[in-house]
Short mmCIF file of C-alpha atoms in Angstrom, two decimals:
data_model
loop_
_atom_site.label_atom_id
_atom_site.label_comp_id
_atom_site.label_asym_id
_atom_site.label_seq_id
_atom_site.Cartn_x
_atom_site.Cartn_y
_atom_site.Cartn_z
CA MET A 1 17.11 -0.98 -10.00
CA ALA A 2 18.02 -1.03 -6.34
CA HIS A 3 19.12 -4.31 -4.84
CA SER A 4 19.21 -5.56 -1.30
CA ASN A 5 22.67 -5.29 0.15
CA GLY A 6 22.82 -8.47 2.22
CA THR A 7 23.92 -6.52 5.30
CA SER A 8 20.70 -6.77 7.27
CA ASP A 9 21.25 -6.49 11.01
CA THR A 10 19.84 -9.52 12.82
CA GLN A 11 21.00 -8.39 16.25
CA ALA A 12 17.44 -7.74 17.46
CA LEU A 13 16.38 -11.24 16.41
CA ASP A 14 19.43 -12.92 17.88
CA ALA A 15 18.46 -11.54 21.29
CA LEU A 16 15.22 -13.57 21.17
CA ASP A 17 14.83 -17.29 21.83
CA PHE A 18 13.40 -18.96 18.72
CA SER A 19 13.82 -22.51 20.08
CA ASP A 20 10.20 -22.68 21.22
CA ALA A 21 8.79 -20.16 18.75
CA GLU A 22 5.49 -20.85 17.05
CA HIS A 23 6.22 -22.39 13.64
CA ARG A 24 3.79 -21.78 10.79
CA GLU A 25 3.63 -22.92 7.20
CA VAL A 26 2.70 -19.46 5.88
CA VAL A 27 2.73 -16.06 7.54
CA ILE A 28 1.05 -13.15 5.76
CA ILE A 29 2.12 -9.64 6.74
CA GLY A 30 -0.57 -6.99 6.28
CA THR A 31 -4.34 -6.97 5.88
CA GLY A 32 -5.43 -4.85 2.95
CA PRO A 33 -7.14 -6.44 -0.07
CA ALA A 34 -3.91 -8.24 -1.00
CA GLY A 35 -3.32 -9.75 2.42
CA TRP A 36 -6.89 -10.92 2.98
CA THR A 37 -7.12 -12.40 -0.52
CA ALA A 38 -3.83 -14.23 0.00
CA ALA A 39 -5.21 -15.50 3.31
CA LEU A 40 -8.43 -16.70 1.66
CA TYR A 41 -6.60 -18.65 -1.04
CA ALA A 42 -3.98 -20.01 1.36
CA SER A 43 -6.71 -21.15 3.75
CA ARG A 44 -8.59 -22.94 1.02
CA ALA A 45 -5.31 -24.66 0.09
CA ASN A 46 -5.13 -25.99 3.69
CA LEU A 47 -2.02 -23.98 4.50
CA GLU A 48 -3.59 -22.65 7.72
CA PRO A 49 -2.08 -19.18 7.27
CA LEU A 50 -1.32 -16.81 10.10
CA ILE A 51 -1.93 -13.18 9.18
CA TYR A 52 -0.83 -10.13 11.15
CA LYS A 53 -3.04 -7.09 10.76
CA GLY A 54 -0.26 -4.55 11.14
CA PRO A 55 -0.44 -0.92 12.27
CA GLU A 56 -3.34 -0.12 9.90
CA PRO A 57 -5.70 -3.12 9.81
CA GLY A 58 -7.59 -3.14 6.53
CA GLY A 59 -5.10 -0.87 4.80
CA GLN A 60 -5.87 2.33 2.94
CA LEU A 61 -9.48 1.32 2.30
CA THR A 62 -10.27 1.89 5.96
CA THR A 63 -9.87 5.63 5.26
CA THR A 64 -12.23 5.48 2.27
CA THR A 65 -15.95 6.03 2.54
CA ASP A 66 -17.86 4.85 -0.54
CA VAL A 67 -16.17 2.34 -2.84
CA GLU A 68 -18.03 2.13 -6.13
CA ASN A 69 -15.44 0.55 -8.44
CA TYR A 70 -15.01 -2.89 -6.84
CA PRO A 71 -16.86 -5.66 -8.72
CA GLY A 72 -19.73 -7.32 -6.91
CA TYR A 73 -21.01 -4.26 -5.06
CA PRO A 74 -23.57 -2.72 -7.44
CA GLU A 75 -24.75 -0.23 -4.81
CA GLY A 76 -21.20 0.54 -3.62
CA VAL A 77 -19.80 -0.27 -0.21
CA MET A 78 -18.04 1.55 2.59
CA GLY A 79 -14.30 0.83 2.57
CA PRO A 80 -14.15 -0.41 6.18
CA ASP A 81 -17.21 -2.63 5.59
CA MET A 82 -15.60 -4.18 2.53
CA MET A 83 -12.44 -4.98 4.47
CA GLN A 84 -14.56 -6.55 7.18
CA HIS A 85 -16.17 -8.76 4.52
CA PHE A 86 -12.72 -9.77 3.27
CA GLU A 87 -11.68 -10.69 6.80
CA GLN A 88 -14.84 -12.67 7.54
CA GLN A 89 -14.43 -14.70 4.37
CA ALA A 90 -10.77 -15.52 5.06
CA VAL A 91 -11.44 -16.43 8.69
CA ARG A 92 -14.35 -18.64 7.65
CA PHE A 93 -11.89 -20.89 5.81
CA GLY A 94 -9.40 -21.10 8.64
CA THR A 95 -7.20 -18.00 8.57
CA ASP A 96 -5.62 -17.25 11.95
CA ALA A 97 -5.96 -13.46 12.10
CA ARG A 98 -4.11 -11.59 14.83
CA TYR A 99 -3.46 -8.03 15.81
CA GLY A 100 0.23 -7.20 15.77
CA THR A 101 2.94 -5.72 13.59
CA VAL A 102 5.91 -7.61 12.21
CA THR A 103 8.81 -5.41 13.23
CA ASP A 104 11.83 -7.45 12.12
CA VAL A 105 12.67 -10.28 9.74
CA ASP A 106 15.53 -12.65 8.98
CA PHE A 107 15.31 -14.23 5.56
CA SER A 108 18.81 -15.74 5.61
CA GLU A 109 17.54 -19.31 5.94
CA ARG A 110 14.39 -21.33 6.39
CA PRO A 111 12.40 -21.38 8.46
CA PHE A 112 12.34 -17.60 8.23
CA ARG A 113 12.50 -15.71 11.51
CA LEU A 114 9.99 -12.95 12.24
CA VAL A 115 9.51 -10.72 15.26
CA VAL A 116 6.07 -9.35 16.13
CA ASP A 117 5.75 -6.13 18.11
CA GLU A 118 9.49 -6.28 18.87
CA GLU A 119 9.04 -9.18 21.30
CA THR A 120 7.27 -12.25 19.92
CA PRO A 121 9.32 -14.69 17.78
CA ILE A 122 7.59 -16.54 14.92
CA LEU A 123 8.98 -19.05 12.43
CA ALA A 124 7.56 -19.34 8.92
CA ASN A 125 8.24 -21.75 6.08
CA ALA A 126 6.99 -19.12 3.63
CA VAL A 127 6.12 -15.44 3.92
CA ILE A 128 3.70 -13.32 1.90
CA VAL A 129 4.36 -9.59 2.12
CA SER A 130 1.26 -7.43 1.71
CA THR A 131 2.22 -4.41 3.78
CA GLY A 132 0.84 -1.91 1.26
CA ALA A 133 1.81 1.68 0.76
CA SER A 134 0.81 4.84 2.56
CA ALA A 135 -0.29 7.94 0.69
CA ARG A 136 1.69 11.02 1.59
CA TYR A 137 -0.38 13.76 3.18
CA LEU A 138 0.44 17.32 4.11
CA GLY A 139 0.16 16.61 7.82
CA LEU A 140 -2.53 19.18 8.56
CA GLU A 141 -4.88 18.45 11.46
CA ASN A 142 -8.08 19.16 9.54
CA GLU A 143 -6.77 17.27 6.52
CA GLN A 144 -6.49 14.10 8.59
CA ARG A 145 -9.92 14.68 10.13
CA LEU A 146 -11.57 14.98 6.71
CA ILE A 147 -9.95 12.00 4.98
CA GLY A 148 -12.80 10.21 3.24
CA ARG A 149 -14.98 13.32 3.53
CA GLY A 150 -13.53 15.25 0.64
CA VAL A 151 -9.83 14.70 1.34
CA SER A 152 -8.50 11.92 -0.88
CA ALA A 153 -5.25 10.55 -2.24
CA CYS A 154 -6.93 8.68 -5.09
CA ALA A 155 -8.73 10.50 -7.89
CA THR A 156 -9.55 7.20 -9.61
CA CYS A 157 -11.30 6.05 -6.43
CA ASP A 158 -13.15 9.21 -5.50
CA GLY A 159 -13.29 11.58 -8.46
CA ALA A 160 -16.78 10.56 -9.58
CA PHE A 161 -18.24 11.78 -6.28
CA PHE A 162 -17.53 15.38 -7.27
CA ARG A 163 -19.44 15.87 -10.50
CA ASP A 164 -19.86 19.53 -11.45
CA GLU A 165 -17.92 20.63 -8.37
CA GLU A 166 -14.68 22.57 -8.07
CA VAL A 167 -11.77 20.58 -6.61
CA LEU A 168 -8.10 21.21 -5.83
CA VAL A 169 -5.11 18.95 -6.47
CA VAL A 170 -1.77 19.31 -4.67
CA GLY A 171 1.32 18.20 -6.59
CA GLY A 172 3.52 18.92 -9.56
CA GLY A 173 4.63 15.56 -10.92
CA ASP A 174 3.23 13.17 -13.50
CA SER A 175 0.84 11.64 -10.96
CA ALA A 176 -0.60 15.04 -10.15
CA MET A 177 -1.13 15.77 -13.84
CA GLU A 178 -2.76 12.38 -14.41
CA GLU A 179 -5.04 12.86 -11.41
CA SER A 180 -5.95 16.39 -12.50
CA MET A 181 -6.84 15.35 -16.03
CA PHE A 182 -8.86 12.41 -14.76
CA LEU A 183 -10.78 14.75 -12.46
CA THR A 184 -11.76 17.02 -15.36
CA ARG A 185 -14.10 14.22 -16.48
CA PHE A 186 -16.27 15.02 -13.48
CA ALA A 187 -15.35 18.32 -11.87
CA SER A 188 -16.34 21.66 -13.31
CA LYS A 189 -12.95 23.10 -12.39
CA VAL A 190 -9.68 21.58 -11.20
CA TYR A 191 -7.17 23.82 -9.44
CA VAL A 192 -3.61 22.54 -9.17
CA ALA A 193 -1.61 24.02 -6.30
CA HIS A 194 2.13 23.65 -6.69
CA ARG A 195 4.71 25.04 -4.31
CA ARG A 196 7.09 26.00 -7.12
CA GLU A 197 6.62 28.00 -10.30
CA GLU A 198 7.38 25.12 -12.62
CA LEU A 199 6.25 21.51 -12.71
CA ARG A 200 8.32 18.37 -12.19
CA ALA A 201 6.06 16.46 -14.57
CA SER A 202 7.30 15.23 -17.94
CA GLN A 203 6.94 17.64 -20.83
CA ILE A 204 4.13 15.72 -22.50
CA MET A 205 2.12 15.57 -19.28
CA GLN A 206 2.63 19.28 -18.71
CA GLU A 207 1.42 20.10 -22.20
CA ARG A 208 -1.69 18.00 -21.79
CA ALA A 209 -2.53 19.68 -18.51
CA PHE A 210 -1.83 23.20 -19.83
CA ASP A 211 -4.06 22.52 -22.83
CA ASN A 212 -7.00 21.47 -20.66
CA ASP A 213 -9.38 24.39 -20.17
CA LYS A 214 -10.75 22.96 -16.93
CA ILE A 215 -7.35 23.01 -15.19
CA GLU A 216 -6.01 26.18 -13.56
CA PHE A 217 -2.57 26.30 -11.94
CA LEU A 218 -1.81 28.10 -8.69
CA TRP A 219 1.96 28.62 -8.68
CA ASN A 220 4.10 29.00 -5.55
CA THR A 221 1.03 28.00 -3.60
CA GLU A 222 0.66 25.71 -0.60
CA VAL A 223 -2.35 24.46 1.34
CA ILE A 224 -2.10 25.46 4.99
CA ASP A 225 -5.57 24.42 6.19
CA VAL A 226 -8.62 22.46 5.10
CA LEU A 227 -11.99 24.05 5.79
CA GLY A 228 -15.25 22.33 6.67
CA ASP A 229 -16.94 20.66 9.61
CA GLU A 230 -18.43 17.42 8.27
CA GLN A 231 -16.92 17.56 4.78
CA VAL A 232 -14.48 19.65 2.79
CA GLU A 233 -15.86 23.09 2.00
CA GLY A 234 -12.65 24.81 1.00
CA VAL A 235 -8.94 25.25 1.61
CA LYS A 236 -6.74 28.00 2.97
CA LEU A 237 -3.79 28.79 0.73
CA ILE A 238 -0.57 30.74 1.00
CA ASN A 239 1.66 32.16 -1.69
CA ASN A 240 5.11 31.18 -0.45
CA GLU A 241 6.74 34.16 -2.19
CA THR A 242 4.43 36.99 -1.13
CA GLN A 243 3.14 35.26 2.04
CA ALA A 244 -0.38 36.32 1.04
CA THR A 245 -3.10 33.98 2.29
CA TRP A 246 -6.62 33.42 1.02
CA GLU A 247 -9.45 30.93 1.16
CA LYS A 248 -10.75 29.06 -1.87
CA PRO A 249 -14.07 27.19 -1.80
CA VAL A 250 -13.66 23.65 -3.17
CA ALA A 251 -15.58 20.42 -2.60
CA ALA A 252 -12.54 18.18 -2.45
CA LEU A 253 -8.79 18.18 -1.85
CA PHE A 254 -6.79 15.54 -3.73
CA LEU A 255 -3.23 14.83 -2.63
CA ALA A 256 -0.93 13.73 -5.45
CA ILE A 257 2.44 14.02 -3.74
CA GLY A 258 3.30 10.36 -3.86
CA HIS A 259 3.05 7.17 -1.85
CA THR A 260 5.52 5.52 0.50
CA PRO A 261 5.62 1.72 0.36
CA ASN A 262 5.60 0.13 3.81
CA THR A 263 8.67 -1.96 3.16
CA GLU A 264 11.32 -0.59 5.52
CA ILE A 265 11.70 -3.82 7.49
CA PHE A 266 12.59 -5.70 4.30
CA GLU A 267 15.45 -3.39 3.32
CA GLY A 268 18.62 -5.38 2.90
CA TRP A 269 16.68 -8.56 2.15
CA LEU A 270 14.36 -7.93 -0.76
CA ASP A 271 15.17 -6.24 -4.05
CA MET A 272 13.41 -2.89 -4.31
CA ASP A 273 13.30 -0.02 -6.74
CA ASP A 274 14.62 3.38 -5.80
CA ALA A 275 11.29 4.34 -4.21
CA GLY A 276 11.21 1.25 -1.99
CA TYR A 277 8.68 -0.85 -3.90
CA ILE A 278 9.49 -4.56 -3.75
CA GLN A 279 10.48 -5.96 -7.12
CA THR A 280 8.86 -9.22 -8.14
CA LYS A 281 9.80 -11.52 -10.97
CA PRO A 282 7.74 -11.07 -14.16
CA ASP A 283 4.24 -12.54 -14.12
CA SER A 284 4.59 -13.73 -10.53
CA SER A 285 4.80 -12.67 -6.90
CA TYR A 286 8.28 -14.20 -6.43
CA THR A 287 10.90 -11.97 -4.83
CA ASN A 288 14.66 -12.50 -4.93
CA ILE A 289 14.37 -14.63 -1.77
CA PRO A 290 12.89 -18.09 -2.51
CA GLY A 291 9.89 -18.60 -0.26
CA VAL A 292 9.12 -14.89 0.15
CA PHE A 293 6.34 -13.49 -2.02
CA ALA A 294 5.09 -9.93 -2.42
CA SER A 295 1.66 -8.61 -3.33
CA GLY A 296 -0.44 -5.47 -3.32
CA ASP A 297 0.74 -1.89 -3.15
CA ALA A 298 4.03 -2.88 -1.53
CA GLN A 299 5.09 -4.01 -5.01
CA ASP A 300 2.69 -2.04 -7.26
CA HIS A 301 3.39 1.63 -7.89
CA VAL A 302 1.34 1.78 -11.09
CA TYR A 303 -2.28 0.75 -10.46
CA ARG A 304 -2.77 0.92 -6.68
CA GLN A 305 -6.36 -0.29 -6.80
CA ALA A 306 -8.14 -2.64 -4.40
CA VAL A 307 -9.03 -5.02 -7.20
CA THR A 308 -5.47 -5.27 -8.52
CA ALA A 309 -4.13 -5.70 -4.99
CA ALA A 310 -6.57 -8.56 -4.43
CA GLY A 311 -5.42 -10.11 -7.70
CA THR A 312 -1.78 -10.11 -6.67
CA GLY A 313 -2.74 -11.48 -3.26
CA CYS A 314 -4.31 -14.41 -5.06
CA MET A 315 -1.13 -14.82 -7.11
CA ALA A 316 1.04 -14.80 -3.98
CA ALA A 317 -1.01 -17.50 -2.27
CA ILE A 318 -0.97 -19.73 -5.34
CA ASP A 319 2.76 -19.15 -5.83
CA ALA A 320 3.43 -19.92 -2.16
CA GLU A 321 1.32 -23.09 -2.18
CA ARG A 322 3.06 -24.44 -5.28
CA TRP A 323 6.51 -23.46 -4.01
CA LEU A 324 5.95 -25.06 -0.61
CA SER A 325 4.83 -28.32 -2.24
CA GLU A 326 8.11 -28.36 -4.19
CA HIS A 327 10.31 -27.28 -1.24
CA PRO A 328 9.08 -29.10 1.88
CA LEU A 329 10.75 -28.47 5.24
CA GLU A 330 11.43 -30.92 8.07
CA ASP A 331 9.73 -29.99 11.30
CA GLU A 332 11.12 -30.80 14.74
CA ALA A 333 9.32 -34.14 14.81
CA GLY A 334 11.18 -35.12 11.65
CA SER A 335 8.13 -35.31 9.41
CA THR A 336 8.76 -34.51 5.78
CA LYS A 337 8.91 -30.79 5.53
CA GLU A 338 12.62 -29.57 4.83
CA ALA A 339 14.71 -28.32 1.98
CA SER A 340 18.38 -29.23 1.91
CA ASP A 341 20.94 -26.79 3.21
CA THR A 342 21.92 -26.01 -0.35
CA GLU A 343 18.44 -24.64 -0.94
CA LYS A 344 18.53 -22.21 1.96
CA PRO A 345 18.11 -18.66 0.61
CA ALA A 346 20.51 -15.89 1.50
CA PRO A 347 20.23 -12.15 1.09
CA ALA A 348 21.00 -10.96 -2.42
CA ALA A 349 24.37 -9.40 -2.94
CA ALA A 350 24.54 -5.72 -3.75
#
C-alpha cells in the first residue's frame, strides 16, 4: 500500500492570490458517470456544487458508441448521448458545470485550495475526486481514429457486438486473459497478441486461457497498424524476432494493457496503491484527508463500469453532505461554517 508522502509542493499555489478566490461548499473534479452522479446528489442536497469537466468531458464513455449494459436504456444508448443526459439532469438541479481542468491542489487545511487551468484560484470546503482512469492504447494513428468502431479497451462493454466474429486482444496479463475468455462467449475466434513468448498472467489464468479452444496465442507479436476505413477490418502485425509482417482480418481490436488512473495531481496528498488508484476507506468514499472524497475509476481498478462509477459518485455526494453537516466552516462574513484549527487535515505521513 502506497501512502502519500506529505511533501507536496505548494509553490504554484502560493504564487496565486486566494484572498478574493471564489469559495464553494463542494467542488467536484471530473465529469464521467461518477462526477455527474455526485453532482446530481449534491445538487439535490442543496450543496450547489461546482464541477469542472476536465480534459476529457464525459470521461471514457465519450469514446464509446453503443452502451447496452446501463440500466434504463432498453434499446441501448450512445456513450456521448448518455453523458449528455447525465449532465442535463445534474444541471437541472443546480449544478454549476464549467469547462476547465484542476491542475493543482492544496489539501493541507480547509478551505482546500485548488487551481484551475494553472491560473484560476478556487476554495472548497469539500472536494469530490472523480477524475477517472485512462485506458492505455498503443498510440497508433488508425487505432485512435477507430476507437468505438471496433477498437475497444473494454471487452465487458463491447464484446457482445462481435458475435461469431474473429477478434484480437493485445496483452499478456491477468486482465488480458480475463478479457479474452469473456470474448469467447461471443466471438468465433479470439487471437491474443503478446510481445513476449511467455505470459505475465498468473498460472491459473494462463491455464484457463490455454485450455480454451477458441483462444489462439500469437507470441512475440505486436500490432503496428489497424486496418479499416469506417470500422476495424483487420490489423497489421509484426513478429519482433523475425521482423516478418502480415495482415490478419479481425472485426475488433481489444486493448488489455492496463489503465492509468488520472490522479497525478493528488500525489503526496491522497493515499494510493502502487498503480496510482486512490485508496478509500472500506464501504465509503472517504480518503485519508477528511473532507476529500473519491469516486469512480480513479479509485476502482476492479470493475471499471459506468454503473459502478455512478454508484460511487452517489456515495461520495452522500458522504460529503453528511461530513459537511458535521464539520461546518466559518465563511468570511462569520456565519457558522468552520471547523476548529485542530480539525484541519494535513497530508498523511509516509
